[in-house]
Amino acid sequence: MLYILSQLGFSFIAAAGFGVLFNAPRRALIHCGTVGMIGWIFYIVLADAGVDPVVASFVGAFMVALVGHIMAKRFRMPMIIFSVAGIIPLVPGGLAYNTMRQIAENDYLAAIPLAAKAFMISGAIAMGLVFAEVIMQVVMNIIKRATNNVKREVS
Amino acid sequence: MTERETEKILEVCLLAGRIMMEGGAETYRVEDTMTRIAASYGITETHSFVTPTGIIVSLQGDNPTRLVRINSRTTDLEKVAQVNQISRKIAAGQLNVQAAHQSLIKLEESHLLFPISYQILAAAFVSGSFLIMFKGVWTDFLPAMIAGGLGYSGLLLIQHYTRVKFFAEFFASLIIGLVSLAMVTFGFGLELDKIIIGSVMPLVPGLLITNAVRDLMVGHFVSGLSKGAEALFTAFAIGAGVAVVFL
């Protein structure tokens, strides 16, 4: 329990801190933190449960983009403000670091699988972002059509 | 519409696009914003070609095509948001061309960044938080904060004097590596790997990576590839700086 709470708290701080580094609008900082927290908690719970990190990253990125889109619509700001701080915890920094370290120690054979994994995770994050965007578009279209129909019936 | 008016509209479009691109917006958003601004002033046919290093815009008819060069790219989401607001106002018909131009110039000259002390503090907290998120031990929290804060201060300092981004990133990660190594050797920190990974996170080109992928996915291949190259180069600079410590 304490573990989950600390993960929640620190991912919030990390994402909000990135909001400061990227100079996000001041009133959006808390939302940045929230988006980052949601994405990270999905990732870490799945990864701890033994799910492949590629799948966990996909789910995390999907949640980040979904919540980011909803907030962007709600607060009328570009979606990138909310999503970018949330994506960064998912970026395979540790893997990339280990790859570089193996290369620096001339152990190229150990570096290749790490690099491949890092590449797969980056791809999964990208897929998560795009999937969320497509789903949001479809949902928005359906809502728009529904409200138009209602208006037509009323008039 | 007179030639002079179109000229002014073109200028507003280019200025808005340039501020957004310099602030780190996605390519499709820049194109979309410019097209919308032109459309709200009654120019329906606009063609734009946006890359991270320059924007080319052509409005319908016999008007000349214009090009604007983008020299510096930072991450300033506040400016992206403000241009977005201005373009919304234009679309709602609340701003005429003259007023829009004025407010964009004012926005371009304004300095909206957080104070440097806030940025360094944020970087320090980001580093510490990532250490815990990557399952480091609690006693390493402070060492990671120190290494991350010093590394980010180094980045800001060198960037101020040299203007060569990759050089600054290389030295920032070198500082992080050396500080972490020193702290672990003197028994102040425990896990060298975790401390370095945590403190390097503020330097990671996250915005570039996400933007590059999004641009590629919607078909902006030129800007997607060039942003990807920039991200790869940045990652390489960071990795090389850390790697020097292990040599």
Coordinates of C-alpha atoms in Angstrom, one line a residue:
Chain A
M1 CA 0.0 0.0 0.0
L2 CA 2.8 2.4 1.0
Y3 CA 4.5 1.3 -2.2
I4 CA 1.5 2.3 -4.4
L5 CA 1.1 5.6 -2.5
S6 CA 4.7 6.5 -2.9
Q7 CA 4.6 5.6 -6.6
L8 CA 1.5 7.8 -7.0
G9 CA 3.0 10.7 -5.1
F10 CA 6.4 10.7 -6.8
S11 CA 5.0 10.2 -10.3
F12 CA 2.8 13.3 -9.7
I13 CA 5.8 15.3 -8.6
A14 CA 7.9 14.1 -11.5
A15 CA 5.3 14.9 -14.1
A16 CA 4.5 18.3 -12.6
G17 CA 8.2 19.0 -12.4
F18 CA 8.5 18.3 -16.1
G19 CA 5.7 20.8 -16.5
V20 CA 7.9 23.4 -15.0
L21 CA 10.9 22.5 -17.1
F22 CA 8.8 22.6 -20.3
N23 CA 7.3 25.9 -19.1
A24 CA 3.7 24.7 -19.2
P25 CA 1.1 27.3 -18.3
R26 CA 1.0 27.7 -14.5
R27 CA -2.6 26.8 -14.1
A28 CA -2.0 23.5 -16.0
L29 CA 0.7 22.2 -13.8
I30 CA -1.6 20.2 -11.5
H31 CA -3.3 18.7 -14.5
C32 CA 0.1 17.7 -16.0
G33 CA 0.9 16.0 -12.7
T34 CA -2.4 14.1 -12.7
V35 CA -2.0 12.9 -16.3
G36 CA 1.5 11.6 -15.5
M37 CA 0.3 9.9 -12.3
I38 CA -2.5 8.1 -14.2
G39 CA -0.2 6.9 -16.9
W40 CA 2.5 5.7 -14.6
I41 CA 0.3 3.9 -12.2
F42 CA -1.2 1.8 -15.0
Y43 CA 2.3 1.0 -16.2
I44 CA 3.8 0.1 -12.9
V45 CA 0.9 -2.0 -11.7
L46 CA 0.9 -4.0 -14.9
A47 CA 4.7 -4.3 -15.0
D48 CA 4.8 -5.5 -11.4
A49 CA 2.1 -8.1 -12.2
G50 CA 4.5 -9.6 -14.7
V51 CA 3.0 -8.2 -17.9
D52 CA 5.6 -7.6 -20.6
P53 CA 7.0 -4.0 -20.4
V54 CA 6.1 -3.4 -24.0
V55 CA 2.4 -4.0 -23.4
A56 CA 2.5 -2.1 -20.1
S57 CA 4.1 0.9 -21.8
F58 CA 1.4 0.7 -24.5
V59 CA -1.4 0.8 -21.9
G60 CA 0.4 3.6 -20.0
A61 CA 0.8 5.8 -23.1
F62 CA -2.8 5.1 -24.1
M63 CA -4.1 6.3 -20.8
V64 CA -1.9 9.4 -20.8
A65 CA -3.1 10.3 -24.3
L66 CA -6.7 9.6 -23.5
V67 CA -6.7 11.7 -20.3
G68 CA -4.6 14.3 -22.1
H69 CA -7.2 14.6 -24.9
I70 CA -10.1 14.9 -22.5
M71 CA -8.3 17.6 -20.5
A72 CA -7.4 19.4 -23.7
K73 CA -11.0 19.5 -24.8
R74 CA -12.1 20.5 -21.3
F75 CA -9.6 23.3 -20.7
R76 CA -9.3 24.4 -24.3
M77 CA -5.5 24.1 -24.5
P78 CA -3.3 22.2 -26.9
M79 CA -3.2 18.5 -26.0
I80 CA 0.6 18.4 -26.0
I81 CA 0.7 20.4 -22.8
F82 CA -0.9 17.6 -20.8
S83 CA 0.5 14.6 -22.6
V84 CA 4.2 15.4 -22.8
A85 CA 4.9 15.4 -19.1
G86 CA 3.0 12.2 -18.7
I87 CA 4.8 10.4 -21.5
I88 CA 8.3 11.0 -20.2
P89 CA 8.2 8.5 -17.2
L90 CA 7.4 5.8 -19.7
V91 CA 10.3 6.6 -22.0
P92 CA 12.8 3.7 -21.6
G93 CA 15.5 5.8 -20.1
G94 CA 16.9 3.0 -17.9
L95 CA 17.2 0.7 -20.9
A96 CA 18.8 3.3 -23.1
Y97 CA 21.2 4.0 -20.3
N98 CA 22.1 0.3 -19.9
T99 CA 22.6 0.0 -23.7
M100 CA 25.0 3.0 -23.7
R101 CA 26.8 1.5 -20.8
Q102 CA 27.4 -1.8 -22.4
I103 CA 28.6 -0.1 -25.6
A104 CA 31.0 2.0 -23.5
E105 CA 32.3 -1.2 -22.0
N106 CA 32.7 -2.7 -25.6
D107 CA 30.2 -5.4 -24.9
Y108 CA 28.2 -5.0 -28.1
L109 CA 26.5 -8.4 -27.9
A110 CA 24.9 -7.5 -24.6
A111 CA 23.9 -4.1 -25.9
I112 CA 21.9 -5.3 -28.9
P113 CA 19.0 -7.0 -27.1
L114 CA 18.7 -4.0 -24.7
A115 CA 18.6 -1.6 -27.7
A116 CA 16.0 -3.8 -29.4
K117 CA 13.8 -3.7 -26.2
A118 CA 14.2 0.0 -25.9
F119 CA 13.1 0.4 -29.5
M120 CA 10.1 -1.9 -29.0
I121 CA 9.0 0.1 -26.0
S122 CA 9.3 3.4 -27.9
G123 CA 7.2 2.0 -30.6
A124 CA 4.6 0.8 -28.1
I125 CA 4.4 4.3 -26.6
A126 CA 3.8 5.7 -30.1
M127 CA 1.1 3.2 -30.8
G128 CA -0.6 4.0 -27.5
L129 CA -0.6 7.7 -28.4
V130 CA -2.1 7.1 -31.8
F131 CA -4.7 4.6 -30.7
A132 CA -6.0 7.0 -28.1
E133 CA -6.2 9.8 -30.7
V134 CA -8.1 7.7 -33.2
I135 CA -10.5 6.4 -30.5
M136 CA -11.1 10.0 -29.3
Q137 CA -11.8 11.1 -32.9
V138 CA -14.4 8.3 -33.4
V139 CA -16.1 9.0 -30.1
M140 CA -16.2 12.8 -30.8
N141 CA -17.7 12.2 -34.2
I142 CA -20.4 9.9 -32.7
I143 CA -21.2 12.5 -30.0
K144 CA -21.4 15.3 -32.6
R145 CA -23.7 13.2 -34.8
A146 CA -25.9 12.3 -31.9
T147 CA -26.3 15.9 -30.7
N148 CA -27.0 17.0 -34.3
N149 CA -29.7 14.4 -34.6
V150 CA -31.2 15.6 -31.3
K151 CA -31.2 19.2 -32.5
R152 CA -32.8 18.2 -35.7
E153 CA -35.6 16.2 -33.9
V154 CA -36.3 19.1 -31.6
S155 CA -36.5 21.7 -34.4
Chain B
M1 CA -9.2 42.1 -50.6
T2 CA -6.3 44.4 -51.4
E3 CA -2.7 43.2 -51.8
R4 CA -1.7 45.0 -48.6
E5 CA -4.3 43.2 -46.5
T6 CA -3.2 39.8 -47.7
E7 CA 0.4 40.7 -47.0
K8 CA -0.6 41.5 -43.4
I9 CA -2.5 38.3 -43.0
L10 CA 0.4 36.3 -44.4
E11 CA 2.6 38.0 -41.8
V12 CA 0.3 37.1 -39.0
C13 CA 0.2 33.5 -40.1
L14 CA 4.0 33.3 -40.3
L15 CA 4.6 34.9 -37.0
A16 CA 2.0 32.6 -35.2
G17 CA 3.6 29.6 -36.9
R18 CA 7.1 30.6 -35.9
I19 CA 6.3 31.2 -32.3
M20 CA 4.6 27.9 -32.0
M21 CA 7.4 26.0 -33.7
E22 CA 10.0 27.6 -31.5
G23 CA 7.9 26.7 -28.5
G24 CA 7.9 23.0 -29.5
A25 CA 4.4 22.5 -31.0
E26 CA 3.6 19.6 -33.3
T27 CA 3.9 20.3 -37.0
Y28 CA 0.3 19.5 -37.8
R29 CA -0.9 21.9 -35.1
V30 CA 1.2 24.7 -36.6
E31 CA -0.2 24.1 -40.1
D32 CA -3.7 23.8 -38.7
T33 CA -3.4 27.1 -36.8
M34 CA -2.0 29.0 -39.8
T35 CA -4.8 27.6 -42.1
R36 CA -7.5 28.5 -39.6
I37 CA -6.1 32.1 -39.1
A38 CA -6.1 32.6 -42.9
A39 CA -9.6 31.1 -43.2
S40 CA -11.0 33.4 -40.5
Y41 CA -9.8 36.4 -42.5
G42 CA -11.5 35.1 -45.6
I43 CA -8.6 33.3 -47.4
T44 CA -9.9 29.8 -47.9
E45 CA -7.0 28.3 -49.9
T46 CA -3.7 28.1 -48.0
H47 CA -0.8 25.9 -48.5
S48 CA 1.9 25.5 -46.0
F49 CA 5.0 23.4 -45.6
V50 CA 6.3 23.3 -42.1
T51 CA 9.6 21.8 -41.0
P52 CA 11.5 22.3 -37.7
T53 CA 13.9 24.6 -39.4
G54 CA 11.6 26.7 -41.6
I55 CA 8.0 27.5 -42.6
I56 CA 6.8 28.1 -46.2
V57 CA 3.3 29.6 -46.6
S58 CA 1.5 30.4 -49.8
L59 CA -1.9 32.1 -49.8
Q60 CA -4.3 31.7 -52.7
G61 CA -4.0 33.8 -55.9
D62 CA -1.1 35.8 -57.2
N63 CA 0.4 36.7 -53.8
P64 CA 4.0 35.7 -53.3
T65 CA 4.9 32.7 -51.3
R66 CA 6.8 33.5 -48.1
L67 CA 9.4 31.7 -46.1
V68 CA 10.5 32.2 -42.5
R69 CA 13.5 30.6 -40.9
I70 CA 13.4 29.0 -37.5
N71 CA 16.8 29.2 -35.7
S72 CA 16.2 28.2 -32.1
R73 CA 13.9 25.5 -30.8
T74 CA 13.3 25.4 -27.1
T75 CA 10.4 24.0 -25.1
D76 CA 8.0 26.7 -24.1
L77 CA 4.5 25.3 -23.9
E78 CA 3.1 28.5 -22.4
K79 CA 3.8 30.3 -25.7
V80 CA 2.2 27.5 -27.7
A81 CA -0.9 27.8 -25.5
Q82 CA -1.1 31.6 -25.9
V83 CA -0.8 31.5 -29.7
N84 CA -3.6 28.9 -29.5
Q85 CA -5.7 31.4 -27.5
I86 CA -5.0 34.2 -29.9
S87 CA -6.0 32.0 -32.9
R88 CA -9.2 31.1 -31.1
K89 CA -10.0 34.8 -30.7
I90 CA -9.3 35.4 -34.3
A91 CA -11.6 32.6 -35.3
A92 CA -14.3 34.0 -33.1
G93 CA -13.9 37.4 -35.0
Q94 CA -12.7 39.3 -31.9
L95 CA -9.3 40.4 -33.3
N96 CA -8.7 42.2 -36.6
V97 CA -5.5 41.7 -38.5
Q98 CA -3.8 44.7 -37.0
A99 CA -4.6 43.7 -33.4
A100 CA -3.6 40.1 -33.9
H101 CA -0.3 41.2 -35.3
Q102 CA 0.3 43.5 -32.3
S103 CA -0.6 40.8 -29.8
L104 CA 1.6 38.2 -31.5
I105 CA 4.6 40.6 -31.5
K106 CA 4.0 41.3 -27.8
L107 CA 3.9 37.6 -27.1
E108 CA 7.1 36.9 -29.1
E109 CA 9.0 39.6 -27.1
S110 CA 7.6 38.6 -23.7
H111 CA 9.7 36.3 -21.5
L112 CA 7.4 33.8 -19.8
L113 CA 9.9 31.2 -18.6
F114 CA 9.9 30.1 -15.0
P115 CA 12.7 31.7 -13.0
I116 CA 16.0 29.7 -13.2
S117 CA 15.9 28.8 -9.5
Y118 CA 12.5 27.2 -10.0
Q119 CA 13.7 25.2 -13.0
I120 CA 16.7 23.9 -11.1
L121 CA 14.6 23.0 -8.1
A122 CA 12.1 21.2 -10.4
A123 CA 14.9 19.3 -12.1
A124 CA 16.2 18.2 -8.7
F125 CA 12.7 17.0 -7.6
V126 CA 12.2 15.2 -10.9
S127 CA 15.5 13.4 -10.4
G128 CA 14.7 12.3 -6.9
S129 CA 11.2 11.2 -7.9
F130 CA 12.4 9.1 -10.7
L131 CA 14.9 7.4 -8.4
I132 CA 12.0 6.2 -6.3
M133 CA 9.8 5.3 -9.3
F134 CA 12.6 3.2 -10.7
K135 CA 12.7 1.3 -7.4
G136 CA 15.9 2.9 -6.0
V137 CA 16.5 2.9 -2.2
W138 CA 15.2 5.8 -0.2
T139 CA 18.7 6.9 1.1
D140 CA 19.6 7.6 -2.6
F141 CA 16.8 10.3 -2.9
L142 CA 19.0 13.2 -1.8
P143 CA 22.1 12.2 -3.9
A144 CA 19.9 11.9 -7.0
M145 CA 18.4 15.4 -6.2
I146 CA 21.9 16.9 -5.9
A147 CA 23.2 15.2 -9.0
G148 CA 20.1 16.1 -11.1
G149 CA 20.1 19.7 -9.8
L150 CA 23.8 20.2 -10.5
G151 CA 23.5 18.6 -13.9
Y152 CA 20.6 20.8 -15.0
S153 CA 22.3 23.9 -13.7
G154 CA 25.3 22.9 -15.8
L155 CA 23.1 22.5 -18.8
L156 CA 21.6 26.0 -18.4
L157 CA 25.0 27.6 -17.7
I158 CA 26.8 26.0 -20.7
Q159 CA 23.8 26.6 -23.0
H160 CA 23.9 30.3 -22.0
Y161 CA 27.6 30.6 -23.0
T162 CA 28.0 28.3 -26.0
R163 CA 24.6 28.1 -27.8
V164 CA 25.6 24.6 -29.0
K165 CA 22.9 22.3 -27.6
F166 CA 24.6 19.0 -27.9
F167 CA 27.8 20.3 -26.3
A168 CA 25.8 21.5 -23.3
E169 CA 23.9 18.2 -23.0
F170 CA 27.1 16.2 -23.1
F171 CA 28.7 18.2 -20.3
A172 CA 25.5 18.2 -18.2
S173 CA 25.4 14.4 -18.3
L174 CA 29.2 14.3 -17.7
I175 CA 28.6 16.4 -14.5
I176 CA 25.9 14.0 -13.4
G177 CA 28.1 11.0 -14.0
L178 CA 31.0 12.5 -12.1
V179 CA 28.9 13.8 -9.2
S180 CA 27.1 10.5 -8.8
L181 CA 30.4 8.5 -9.0
A182 CA 31.9 10.8 -6.4
M183 CA 29.0 10.4 -4.0
V184 CA 28.9 6.7 -4.3
T185 CA 32.7 6.4 -3.8
F186 CA 32.5 8.5 -0.6
G187 CA 29.7 6.4 0.7
F188 CA 27.0 9.0 0.3
G189 CA 24.9 7.0 -2.2
L190 CA 24.4 3.3 -2.7
E191 CA 23.3 2.4 -6.3
L192 CA 25.3 4.3 -8.9
D193 CA 23.2 3.1 -11.9
K194 CA 19.8 4.2 -10.3
I195 CA 21.2 7.6 -9.3
I196 CA 22.5 8.3 -12.7
I197 CA 19.3 7.1 -14.5
G198 CA 17.1 9.3 -12.2
S199 CA 19.2 12.4 -12.5
V200 CA 19.6 12.1 -16.3
M201 CA 15.8 12.1 -16.8
P202 CA 15.4 16.0 -16.9
L203 CA 17.7 16.0 -19.9
V204 CA 15.8 13.3 -21.9
P205 CA 14.4 14.7 -25.1
G206 CA 10.9 13.5 -24.3
L207 CA 9.0 16.2 -26.2
L208 CA 11.1 15.7 -29.3
I209 CA 10.5 11.9 -29.3
T210 CA 6.7 12.2 -28.9
N211 CA 6.5 14.9 -31.5
A212 CA 8.6 13.0 -33.9
V213 CA 6.5 10.0 -33.7
R214 CA 3.2 11.9 -34.0
D215 CA 4.5 13.8 -37.0
L216 CA 5.5 10.6 -38.7
M217 CA 2.2 9.0 -38.0
V218 CA 0.1 11.8 -39.5
G219 CA 2.4 11.9 -42.6
H220 CA 4.7 14.8 -41.9
F221 CA 7.8 12.7 -42.8
V222 CA 10.3 15.6 -43.2
S223 CA 9.7 17.1 -39.8
G224 CA 9.2 13.7 -38.2
L225 CA 12.6 12.5 -39.4
S226 CA 14.4 15.7 -38.6
K227 CA 12.9 15.8 -35.1
G228 CA 13.8 12.1 -34.7
A229 CA 17.3 12.8 -35.7
E230 CA 17.5 15.7 -33.2
A231 CA 16.2 13.4 -30.4
L232 CA 18.6 10.6 -31.3
F233 CA 21.5 13.1 -31.3
T234 CA 20.5 14.4 -27.9
A235 CA 20.2 10.9 -26.5
F236 CA 23.6 10.1 -27.9
A237 CA 25.1 13.2 -26.3
I238 CA 23.7 12.3 -22.9
G239 CA 24.8 8.7 -23.3
A240 CA 28.3 9.7 -24.3
G241 CA 28.6 12.1 -21.3
V242 CA 27.7 9.3 -18.9
A243 CA 29.8 6.8 -20.7
V244 CA 32.9 8.9 -20.2
V245 CA 32.6 8.3 -16.5
F246 CA 32.8 4.5 -17.0
L247 CA 35.9 4.6 -19.2

